[in-house]
PDB file of C-alpha atoms in Angstrom:
ATOM      1  CA  MET A1444      75.027 128.169 108.662  1.00  0.00           C
ATOM      2  CA  VAL A1445      76.755 124.943 107.611  1.00  0.00           C
ATOM      3  CA  ASP A1446      74.978 123.197 104.741  1.00  0.00           C
ATOM      4  CA  SER A1447      74.089 119.633 105.712  1.00  0.00           C
ATOM      5  CA  LYS A1448      74.718 118.268 102.218  1.00  0.00           C
ATOM      6  CA  LEU A1449      77.621 120.131 100.589  1.00  0.00           C
ATOM      7  CA  VAL A1450      81.127 120.036 102.052  1.00  0.00           C
ATOM      8  CA  MET A1451      84.429 121.197 100.594  1.00  0.00           C
ATOM      9  CA  GLY A1452      86.777 118.208 100.533  1.00  0.00           C
ATOM     10  CA  ILE A1453      90.539 118.723 100.375  1.00  0.00           C
ATOM     11  CA  ASP A1454      93.337 116.170 100.053  1.00  0.00           C
ATOM     12  CA  VAL A1455      96.751 117.422 101.172  1.00  0.00           C
ATOM     13  CA  GLY A1456      99.643 115.597  99.534  1.00  0.00           C
ATOM     14  CA  ALA A1457     103.403 115.891  99.251  1.00  0.00           C
ATOM     15  CA  SER A1458     103.221 117.428  95.766  1.00  0.00           C
ATOM     16  CA  GLY A1459      99.756 118.975  95.619  1.00  0.00           C
ATOM     17  CA  ILE A1460      96.734 120.159  97.584  1.00  0.00           C
ATOM     18  CA  LYS A1461      93.607 119.084  95.742  1.00  0.00           C
ATOM     19  CA  GLY A1462      89.903 119.483  96.323  1.00  0.00           C
ATOM     20  CA  GLY A1463      86.348 120.131  95.259  1.00  0.00           C
ATOM     21  CA  ILE A1464      82.817 120.487  96.562  1.00  0.00           C
ATOM     22  CA  VAL A1465      81.254 117.166  97.528  1.00  0.00           C
ATOM     23  CA  ASP A1466      77.668 116.012  97.973  1.00  0.00           C
ATOM     24  CA  VAL A1467      78.170 113.865 101.059  1.00  0.00           C
ATOM     25  CA  THR A1468      74.841 112.063 100.563  1.00  0.00           C
ATOM     26  CA  THR A1469      75.991 110.538  97.269  1.00  0.00           C
ATOM     27  CA  GLY A1470      79.808 110.734  97.409  1.00  0.00           C
ATOM     28  CA  GLU A1471      79.833 112.767  94.197  1.00  0.00           C
ATOM     29  CA  MET A1472      82.275 115.606  93.607  1.00  0.00           C
ATOM     30  CA  LEU A1473      80.108 118.305  92.064  1.00  0.00           C
ATOM     31  CA  THR A1474      82.903 120.578  90.868  1.00  0.00           C
ATOM     32  CA  GLU A1475      86.140 120.147  89.015  1.00  0.00           C
ATOM     33  CA  ARG A1476      88.929 118.793  91.225  1.00  0.00           C
ATOM     34  CA  LEU A1477      91.323 121.730  91.384  1.00  0.00           C
ATOM     35  CA  LYS A1478      94.922 121.676  92.578  1.00  0.00           C
ATOM     36  CA  VAL A1479      97.623 123.988  93.891  1.00  0.00           C
ATOM     37  CA  GLU A1480     101.238 122.996  94.429  1.00  0.00           C
ATOM     38  CA  THR A1481     102.310 121.995  97.918  1.00  0.00           C
ATOM     39  CA  PRO A1482     104.920 124.594  98.888  1.00  0.00           C
ATOM     40  CA  GLN A1483     108.472 123.518  99.644  1.00  0.00           C
ATOM     41  CA  PRO A1484     109.290 123.525 102.464  1.00  0.00           C
ATOM     42  CA  ALA A1485     105.757 122.575 103.504  1.00  0.00           C
ATOM     43  CA  THR A1486     105.615 124.711 106.647  1.00  0.00           C
ATOM     44  CA  PRO A1487     102.317 125.606 108.365  1.00  0.00           C
ATOM     45  CA  LYS A1488     102.462 129.228 107.170  1.00  0.00           C
ATOM     46  CA  ALA A1489     103.239 128.352 103.555  1.00  0.00           C
ATOM     47  CA  MET A1490     100.662 125.556 103.410  1.00  0.00           C
ATOM     48  CA  ALA A1491      97.989 127.768 104.950  1.00  0.00           C
ATOM     49  CA  ALA A1492      98.505 130.272 102.128  1.00  0.00           C
ATOM     50  CA  ALA A1493      98.208 127.492  99.507  1.00  0.00           C
ATOM     51  CA  PHE A1494      95.116 126.145 101.272  1.00  0.00           C
ATOM     52  CA  LYS A1495      93.501 129.596 101.150  1.00  0.00           C
ATOM     53  CA  GLU A1496      94.306 129.860  97.443  1.00  0.00           C
ATOM     54  CA  LEU A1497      92.460 126.607  96.749  1.00  0.00           C
ATOM     55  CA  ILE A1498      89.456 127.681  98.832  1.00  0.00           C
ATOM     56  CA  ASP A1499      89.282 130.983  96.925  1.00  0.00           C
ATOM     57  CA  MET A1500      89.449 129.148  93.593  1.00  0.00           C
ATOM     58  CA  HIS A1501      86.157 127.482  94.563  1.00  0.00           C
ATOM     59  CA  ASN A1502      84.634 130.683  96.002  1.00  0.00           C
ATOM     60  CA  TRP A1503      83.922 128.692  99.147  1.00  0.00           C
ATOM     61  CA  GLU A1504      82.721 130.812 102.059  1.00  0.00           C
ATOM     62  CA  ASP A1505      81.404 129.890 105.514  1.00  0.00           C
ATOM     63  CA  GLY A1506      80.748 126.248 104.667  1.00  0.00           C
ATOM     64  CA  LEU A1507      82.326 123.200 106.258  1.00  0.00           C
ATOM     65  CA  ILE A1508      85.718 121.977 104.990  1.00  0.00           C
ATOM     66  CA  GLY A1509      87.058 118.455 105.420  1.00  0.00           C
ATOM     67  CA  VAL A1510      90.811 117.929 105.094  1.00  0.00           C
ATOM     68  CA  GLY A1511      92.716 114.697 104.543  1.00  0.00           C
ATOM     69  CA  PHE A1512      96.197 115.345 105.934  1.00  0.00           C
ATOM     70  CA  PRO A1513      99.440 113.294 105.695  1.00  0.00           C
ATOM     71  CA  SER A1514      99.828 112.815 109.433  1.00  0.00           C
ATOM     72  CA  VAL A1515      98.519 110.952 112.425  1.00  0.00           C
ATOM     73  CA  VAL A1516      95.710 113.330 113.393  1.00  0.00           C
ATOM     74  CA  MET A1517      94.381 113.484 116.962  1.00  0.00           C
ATOM     75  CA  ASN A1518      91.749 116.038 117.910  1.00  0.00           C
ATOM     76  CA  GLY A1519      92.657 118.075 114.841  1.00  0.00           C
ATOM     77  CA  VAL A1520      96.363 118.171 115.751  1.00  0.00           C
ATOM     78  CA  ALA A1521      99.202 116.797 113.582  1.00  0.00           C
ATOM     79  CA  MET A1522     101.128 114.259 115.650  1.00  0.00           C
ATOM     80  CA  THR A1523     103.545 113.221 112.884  1.00  0.00           C
ATOM     81  CA  ALA A1524     104.836 114.783 109.669  1.00  0.00           C
ATOM     82  CA  ALA A1525     104.986 112.526 106.617  1.00  0.00           C
ATOM     83  CA  ASN A1526     106.394 114.345 103.571  1.00  0.00           C
ATOM     84  CA  ILE A1527     105.660 117.750 105.142  1.00  0.00           C
ATOM     85  CA  ASP A1528     107.730 120.010 107.376  1.00  0.00           C
ATOM     86  CA  ASP A1529     108.354 118.832 110.942  1.00  0.00           C
ATOM     87  CA  ALA A1530     107.104 122.207 112.161  1.00  0.00           C
ATOM     88  CA  TRP A1531     103.593 120.763 111.812  1.00  0.00           C
ATOM     89  CA  ILE A1532     104.098 118.333 114.695  1.00  0.00           C
ATOM     90  CA  GLY A1533     101.984 119.449 117.634  1.00  0.00           C
ATOM     91  CA  LYS A1534     100.162 122.109 115.609  1.00  0.00           C
ATOM     92  CA  SER A1535      96.379 122.250 115.204  1.00  0.00           C
ATOM     93  CA  ILE A1536      95.609 121.753 111.520  1.00  0.00           C
ATOM     94  CA  GLU A1537      92.006 122.722 112.153  1.00  0.00           C
ATOM     95  CA  GLU A1538      92.939 126.013 113.794  1.00  0.00           C
ATOM     96  CA  ILE A1539      95.553 127.004 111.205  1.00  0.00           C
ATOM     97  CA  PHE A1540      93.370 126.213 108.188  1.00  0.00           C
ATOM     98  CA  GLY A1541      90.210 127.418 109.933  1.00  0.00           C
ATOM     99  CA  ASN A1542      91.705 130.797 110.821  1.00  0.00           C
ATOM    100  CA  ILE A1543      92.951 131.537 107.323  1.00  0.00           C
ATOM    101  CA  SER A1544      89.767 130.363 105.572  1.00  0.00           C
ATOM    102  CA  GLY A1545      87.198 131.667 108.025  1.00  0.00           C
ATOM    103  CA  CYS A1546      85.421 128.302 107.745  1.00  0.00           C
ATOM    104  CA  PRO A1547      84.946 125.394 110.148  1.00  0.00           C
ATOM    105  CA  VAL A1548      87.603 122.797 109.341  1.00  0.00           C
ATOM    106  CA  ILE A1549      87.691 119.143 110.396  1.00  0.00           C
ATOM    107  CA  THR A1550      90.749 117.012 109.699  1.00  0.00           C
ATOM    108  CA  VAL A1551      91.470 113.307 109.295  1.00  0.00           C
ATOM    109  CA  ASN A1552      94.455 111.236 108.181  1.00  0.00           C
ATOM    110  CA  ASP A1553      94.665 111.220 104.369  1.00  0.00           C
ATOM    111  CA  ALA A1554      94.609 107.431 103.918  1.00  0.00           C
ATOM    112  CA  ASP A1555      91.712 107.157 106.387  1.00  0.00           C
ATOM    113  CA  ALA A1556      89.864 109.688 104.220  1.00  0.00           C
ATOM    114  CA  ALA A1557      90.515 107.766 101.003  1.00  0.00           C
ATOM    115  CA  GLY A1558      89.345 104.532 102.605  1.00  0.00           C
ATOM    116  CA  LEU A1559      86.202 106.169 103.933  1.00  0.00           C
ATOM    117  CA  ALA A1560      85.131 107.175 100.421  1.00  0.00           C
ATOM    118  CA  GLU A1561      85.548 103.591  99.215  1.00  0.00           C
ATOM    119  CA  VAL A1562      83.786 102.011 102.192  1.00  0.00           C
ATOM    120  CA  LYS A1563      80.839 104.430 102.084  1.00  0.00           C
ATOM    121  CA  PHE A1564      80.276 104.612  98.335  1.00  0.00           C
ATOM    122  CA  GLY A1565      82.957 102.649  96.463  1.00  0.00           C
ATOM    123  CA  VAL A1566      84.293  99.100  96.149  1.00  0.00           C
ATOM    124  CA  GLY A1567      84.217  98.507  99.913  1.00  0.00           C
ATOM    125  CA  LYS A1568      80.562  99.403 100.382  1.00  0.00           C
ATOM    126  CA  GLY A1569      78.619  96.738 102.260  1.00  0.00           C
ATOM    127  CA  VAL A1570      81.656  94.513 102.932  1.00  0.00           C
ATOM    128  CA  LYS A1571      81.404  92.881 106.353  1.00  0.00           C
ATOM    129  CA  GLY A1572      84.383  92.258 108.593  1.00  0.00           C
ATOM    130  CA  SER A1573      87.716  94.012 108.174  1.00  0.00           C
ATOM    131  CA  VAL A1574      88.636  96.089 105.146  1.00  0.00           C
ATOM    132  CA  ILE A1575      92.101  97.573 104.684  1.00  0.00           C
ATOM    133  CA  MET A1576      92.797 100.456 102.321  1.00  0.00           C
ATOM    134  CA  ILE A1577      96.400 100.891 101.182  1.00  0.00           C
ATOM    135  CA  THR A1578      97.424 104.036  99.323  1.00  0.00           C
ATOM    136  CA  ILE A1579     100.599 103.471  97.310  1.00  0.00           C
ATOM    137  CA  GLY A1580     102.678 106.565  96.754  1.00  0.00           C
ATOM    138  CA  SER A1581     105.645 108.237  98.426  1.00  0.00           C
ATOM    139  CA  GLY A1582     104.838 105.959 101.356  1.00  0.00           C
ATOM    140  CA  LEU A1583     102.249 103.307 102.129  1.00  0.00           C
ATOM    141  CA  GLY A1584      99.211 104.916 103.746  1.00  0.00           C
ATOM    142  CA  SER A1585      96.608 102.733 105.426  1.00  0.00           C
ATOM    143  CA  GLY A1586      93.020 102.807 106.551  1.00  0.00           C
ATOM    144  CA  LEU A1587      91.329 100.072 108.600  1.00  0.00           C
ATOM    145  CA  PHE A1588      87.570  99.527 108.748  1.00  0.00           C
ATOM    146  CA  THR A1589      85.578  97.014 110.751  1.00  0.00           C
ATOM    147  CA  ASP A1590      82.000  96.500 109.553  1.00  0.00           C
ATOM    148  CA  GLY A1591      82.271  99.890 107.843  1.00  0.00           C
ATOM    149  CA  LYS A1592      83.547 101.752 110.908  1.00  0.00           C
ATOM    150  CA  LEU A1593      86.888 103.543 110.750  1.00  0.00           C
ATOM    151  CA  VAL A1594      89.717 102.658 113.120  1.00  0.00           C
ATOM    152  CA  ARG A1595      91.678 105.924 112.973  1.00  0.00           C
ATOM    153  CA  ASN A1596      95.373 106.501 112.407  1.00  0.00           C
ATOM    154  CA  THR A1597      96.715 103.081 111.555  1.00  0.00           C
ATOM    155  CA  GLU A1598     100.286 103.156 110.244  1.00  0.00           C
ATOM    156  CA  PHE A1599     100.593  99.863 108.387  1.00  0.00           C
ATOM    157  CA  GLY A1600     103.394 101.295 106.256  1.00  0.00           C
ATOM    158  CA  HIS A1601     105.527 101.515 109.374  1.00  0.00           C
ATOM    159  CA  PHE A1602     105.831  97.924 110.543  1.00  0.00           C
ATOM    160  CA  GLN A1603     109.136  96.149 109.928  1.00  0.00           C
ATOM    161  CA  LEU A1604     109.678  94.258 106.687  1.00  0.00           C
ATOM    162  CA  LYS A1605     113.088  92.962 105.608  1.00  0.00           C
ATOM    163  CA  GLY A1606     114.719  94.912 108.409  1.00  0.00           C
ATOM    164  CA  MET A1607     113.264  98.288 107.468  1.00  0.00           C
ATOM    165  CA  LEU A1608     109.987 100.178 107.442  1.00  0.00           C
ATOM    166  CA  ALA A1609     107.588  98.472 105.056  1.00  0.00           C
ATOM    167  CA  GLU A1610     107.098 101.662 103.044  1.00  0.00           C
ATOM    168  CA  HIS A1611     110.873 101.945 102.560  1.00  0.00           C
ATOM    169  CA  TYR A1612     110.787  98.457 101.056  1.00  0.00           C
ATOM    170  CA  ALA A1613     107.610  98.496  98.965  1.00  0.00           C
ATOM    171  CA  SER A1614     106.382 102.037  98.236  1.00  0.00           C
ATOM    172  CA  ASP A1615     106.181 103.558  94.763  1.00  0.00           C
ATOM    173  CA  ARG A1616     108.970 105.944  95.741  1.00  0.00           C
ATOM    174  CA  THR A1617     111.207 102.932  96.410  1.00  0.00           C
ATOM    175  CA  ARG A1618     110.295 101.469  93.008  1.00  0.00           C
ATOM    176  CA  ARG A1619     111.348 104.684  91.293  1.00  0.00           C
ATOM    177  CA  GLU A1620     114.457 105.369  93.363  1.00  0.00           C
ATOM    178  CA  LYS A1621     115.783 101.813  92.963  1.00  0.00           C
ATOM    179  CA  ASP A1622     114.674 101.656  89.317  1.00  0.00           C
ATOM    180  CA  LEU A1623     112.802  98.405  89.930  1.00  0.00           C
ATOM    181  CA  SER A1624     110.792  96.788  87.161  1.00  0.00           C
ATOM    182  CA  TRP A1625     107.076  96.414  87.820  1.00  0.00           C
ATOM    183  CA  ASN A1626     107.601  92.670  88.317  1.00  0.00           C
ATOM    184  CA  GLU A1627     110.436  93.232  90.800  1.00  0.00           C
ATOM    185  CA  TRP A1628     108.455  95.799  92.710  1.00  0.00           C
ATOM    186  CA  GLY A1629     105.305  93.637  92.528  1.00  0.00           C
ATOM    187  CA  GLU A1630     107.140  90.836  94.320  1.00  0.00           C
ATOM    188  CA  ARG A1631     108.067  93.241  97.110  1.00  0.00           C
ATOM    189  CA  PHE A1632     104.558  94.602  97.350  1.00  0.00           C
ATOM    190  CA  ASN A1633     103.147  91.074  97.470  1.00  0.00           C
ATOM    191  CA  GLU A1634     105.407  90.337 100.465  1.00  0.00           C
ATOM    192  CA  TYR A1635     103.920  93.393 102.140  1.00  0.00           C
ATOM    193  CA  LEU A1636     100.357  92.240 101.426  1.00  0.00           C
ATOM    194  CA  ILE A1637     101.151  88.755 102.775  1.00  0.00           C
ATOM    195  CA  GLN A1638     102.347  90.351 106.009  1.00  0.00           C
ATOM    196  CA  LEU A1639      99.108  92.349 106.231  1.00  0.00           C
ATOM    197  CA  ARG A1640      97.208  89.101 105.752  1.00  0.00           C
ATOM    198  CA  ARG A1641      99.138  87.417 108.563  1.00  0.00           C
ATOM    199  CA  LEU A1642      98.657  90.283 110.984  1.00  0.00           C
ATOM    200  CA  PHE A1643      95.058  91.362 110.336  1.00  0.00           C
ATOM    201  CA  SER A1644      93.210  88.677 108.295  1.00  0.00           C
ATOM    202  CA  PRO A1645      91.232  91.258 106.288  1.00  0.00           C
ATOM    203  CA  ASN A1646      88.159  90.321 104.271  1.00  0.00           C
ATOM    204  CA  LEU A1647      89.189  92.774 101.561  1.00  0.00           C
ATOM    205  CA  ILE A1648      92.210  94.886 100.630  1.00  0.00           C
ATOM    206  CA  ILE A1649      91.596  98.009  98.547  1.00  0.00           C
ATOM    207  CA  LEU A1650      94.483  99.548  96.643  1.00  0.00           C
ATOM    208  CA  GLY A1651      94.582 103.287  95.970  1.00  0.00           C
ATOM    209  CA  GLY A1652      97.167 105.916  95.107  1.00  0.00           C
ATOM    210  CA  GLY A1653      99.213 106.298  91.947  1.00  0.00           C
ATOM    211  CA  SER A1654     100.462 102.722  91.557  1.00  0.00           C
ATOM    212  CA  SER A1655      96.980 101.243  91.902  1.00  0.00           C
ATOM    213  CA  LYS A1656      96.224 102.534  88.394  1.00  0.00           C
ATOM    214  CA  LYS A1657      99.109 100.397  87.072  1.00  0.00           C
ATOM    215  CA  PHE A1658      97.851  97.204  88.733  1.00  0.00           C
ATOM    216  CA  LYS A1659      97.867  95.185  85.506  1.00  0.00           C
ATOM    217  CA  LYS A1660     101.619  95.707  85.257  1.00  0.00           C
ATOM    218  CA  TYR A1661     102.298  93.799  88.487  1.00  0.00           C
ATOM    219  CA  SER A1662      99.109  91.805  89.141  1.00  0.00           C
ATOM    220  CA  ASP A1663     100.778  88.528  88.144  1.00  0.00           C
ATOM    221  CA  GLN A1664     103.094  88.914  91.154  1.00  0.00           C
ATOM    222  CA  ILE A1665     100.230  89.279  93.636  1.00  0.00           C
ATOM    223  CA  THR A1666      99.522  85.914  95.236  1.00  0.00           C
ATOM    224  CA  VAL A1667      98.180  86.925  98.653  1.00  0.00           C
ATOM    225  CA  ASP A1668      95.122  84.922  99.673  1.00  0.00           C
ATOM    226  CA  THR A1669      92.843  87.914 100.171  1.00  0.00           C
ATOM    227  CA  PRO A1670      90.461  89.581  97.691  1.00  0.00           C
ATOM    228  CA  ILE A1671      92.055  92.686  96.131  1.00  0.00           C
ATOM    229  CA  ARG A1672      90.098  95.533  94.568  1.00  0.00           C
ATOM    230  CA  ILE A1673      91.254  98.774  92.988  1.00  0.00           C
ATOM    231  CA  ALA A1674      89.804 101.947  94.446  1.00  0.00           C
ATOM    232  CA  GLU A1675      86.851 103.261  92.467  1.00  0.00           C
ATOM    233  CA  TYR A1676      87.381 106.946  93.231  1.00  0.00           C
ATOM    234  CA  LEU A1677      91.088 106.983  92.312  1.00  0.00           C
ATOM    235  CA  ASN A1678      92.552 110.496  92.769  1.00  0.00           C
ATOM    236  CA  LYS A1679      89.296 111.916  94.141  1.00  0.00           C
ATOM    237  CA  ALA A1680      89.036 109.457  97.032  1.00  0.00           C
ATOM    238  CA  GLY A1681      90.970 111.530  99.568  1.00  0.00           C
ATOM    239  CA  ALA A1682      88.975 114.711  99.049  1.00  0.00           C
ATOM    240  CA  ILE A1683      85.618 112.919  98.938  1.00  0.00           C
ATOM    241  CA  GLY A1684      86.398 110.902 102.062  1.00  0.00           C
ATOM    242  CA  ALA A1685      87.602 114.006 103.910  1.00  0.00           C
ATOM    243  CA  ALA A1686      84.286 115.708 103.150  1.00  0.00           C
ATOM    244  CA  ILE A1687      82.311 112.688 104.355  1.00  0.00           C
ATOM    245  CA  TYR A1688      84.349 112.460 107.550  1.00  0.00           C
ATOM    246  CA  ALA A1689      83.944 116.180 108.262  1.00  0.00           C
ATOM    247  CA  HIS A1690      80.179 115.972 107.762  1.00  0.00           C
ATOM    248  CA  GLU A1691      79.814 113.033 110.169  1.00  0.00           C
ATOM    249  CA  GLU A1692      82.211 114.477 112.748  1.00  0.00           C
ATOM    250  CA  TYR A1693      80.592 117.918 112.644  1.00  0.00           C
ATOM    251  CA  GLN A1694      77.176 116.395 113.274  1.00  0.00           C
ATOM    252  CA  GLY A1695      78.618 114.435 116.199  1.00  0.00           C
ATOM    253  CA  ARG A1696      80.164 117.539 117.728  1.00  0.00           C
ATOM    254  CA  GLU A1697      76.891 119.468 117.375  1.00  0.00           C
ATOM    255  CA  GLU A1698      75.006 116.648 119.087  1.00  0.00           C
ATOM    256  CA  GLN A1699      77.521 116.678 121.960  1.00  0.00           C
ATOM    257  CA  VAL A1700      77.149 120.444 122.382  1.00  0.00           C
ATOM    258  CA  ASN A1701      73.364 120.296 122.216  1.00  0.00           C
ATOM    259  CA  GLY A1702      73.285 117.425 124.681  1.00  0.00           C
ATOM    260  CA  LYS A1703      75.499 119.314 127.125  1.00  0.00           C
ATOM    261  CA  LEU A1704      73.297 122.392 126.832  1.00  0.00           C
ATOM    262  CA  LYS A1705      70.232 120.309 127.626  1.00  0.00           C
ATOM    263  CA  VAL A1706      71.954 118.810 130.682  1.00  0.00           C
ATOM    264  CA  ASP A1707      73.207 122.196 131.875  1.00  0.00           C
ATOM    265  CA  ASN A1708      69.755 123.735 131.429  1.00  0.00           C
ATOM    266  CA  GLY A1709      68.059 120.886 133.213  1.00  0.00           C
TER     267      GLY A1709
END
């Protein structure tokens, strides 16, 4: 029996797989956020073993698990592979993680998950119109919300900027690899935000991921004419949002099944 309130939320990243047990009615993580290393190479078999290790660390059995995954996710299947092994492409994340854990698993893009936590319970709660969440890390993850509703699988780190993918120009990885100062990188990131403003006219942009915690170091370079807020849930956002998404999606699937049964039974 799946508990209607408690869901295990897991955030899969390039360096670590993190998670905890979440009360989806409040957005609170009730346990310590534990972490295991993402195996290298990050193949389905190796990641499934790491996933199982994290589940066992929480003694989680039978209950629902929500997973934020670094990929375009369609019907539980990884359609791309960002910072994980290409062997994931075309594989069902929900089946692989569900089989090894023995639990129902529902998956969503990792940046979508982080944004969902902020829109439901964080700095984006109650904001009308369009809200964009940008996670700044190895790439630039994105989540788009319209009046609080998620538009899945946006890839706003992949449009062209300065003749290259935007995330190759303005991600935190680029800052580190090119040894840019915070001011130099802030100018690049501001160009990216201006392009987002031109394309989508958001009412709010939320910044998450590692570099969001350093905002004061580059805030003077940010001139885009859109309100900017720093994510409230920080490193917990992905896991909390994944749990919330799984809870809502699971309820929707149950309603579809129950509705079909009623139709079939007359």
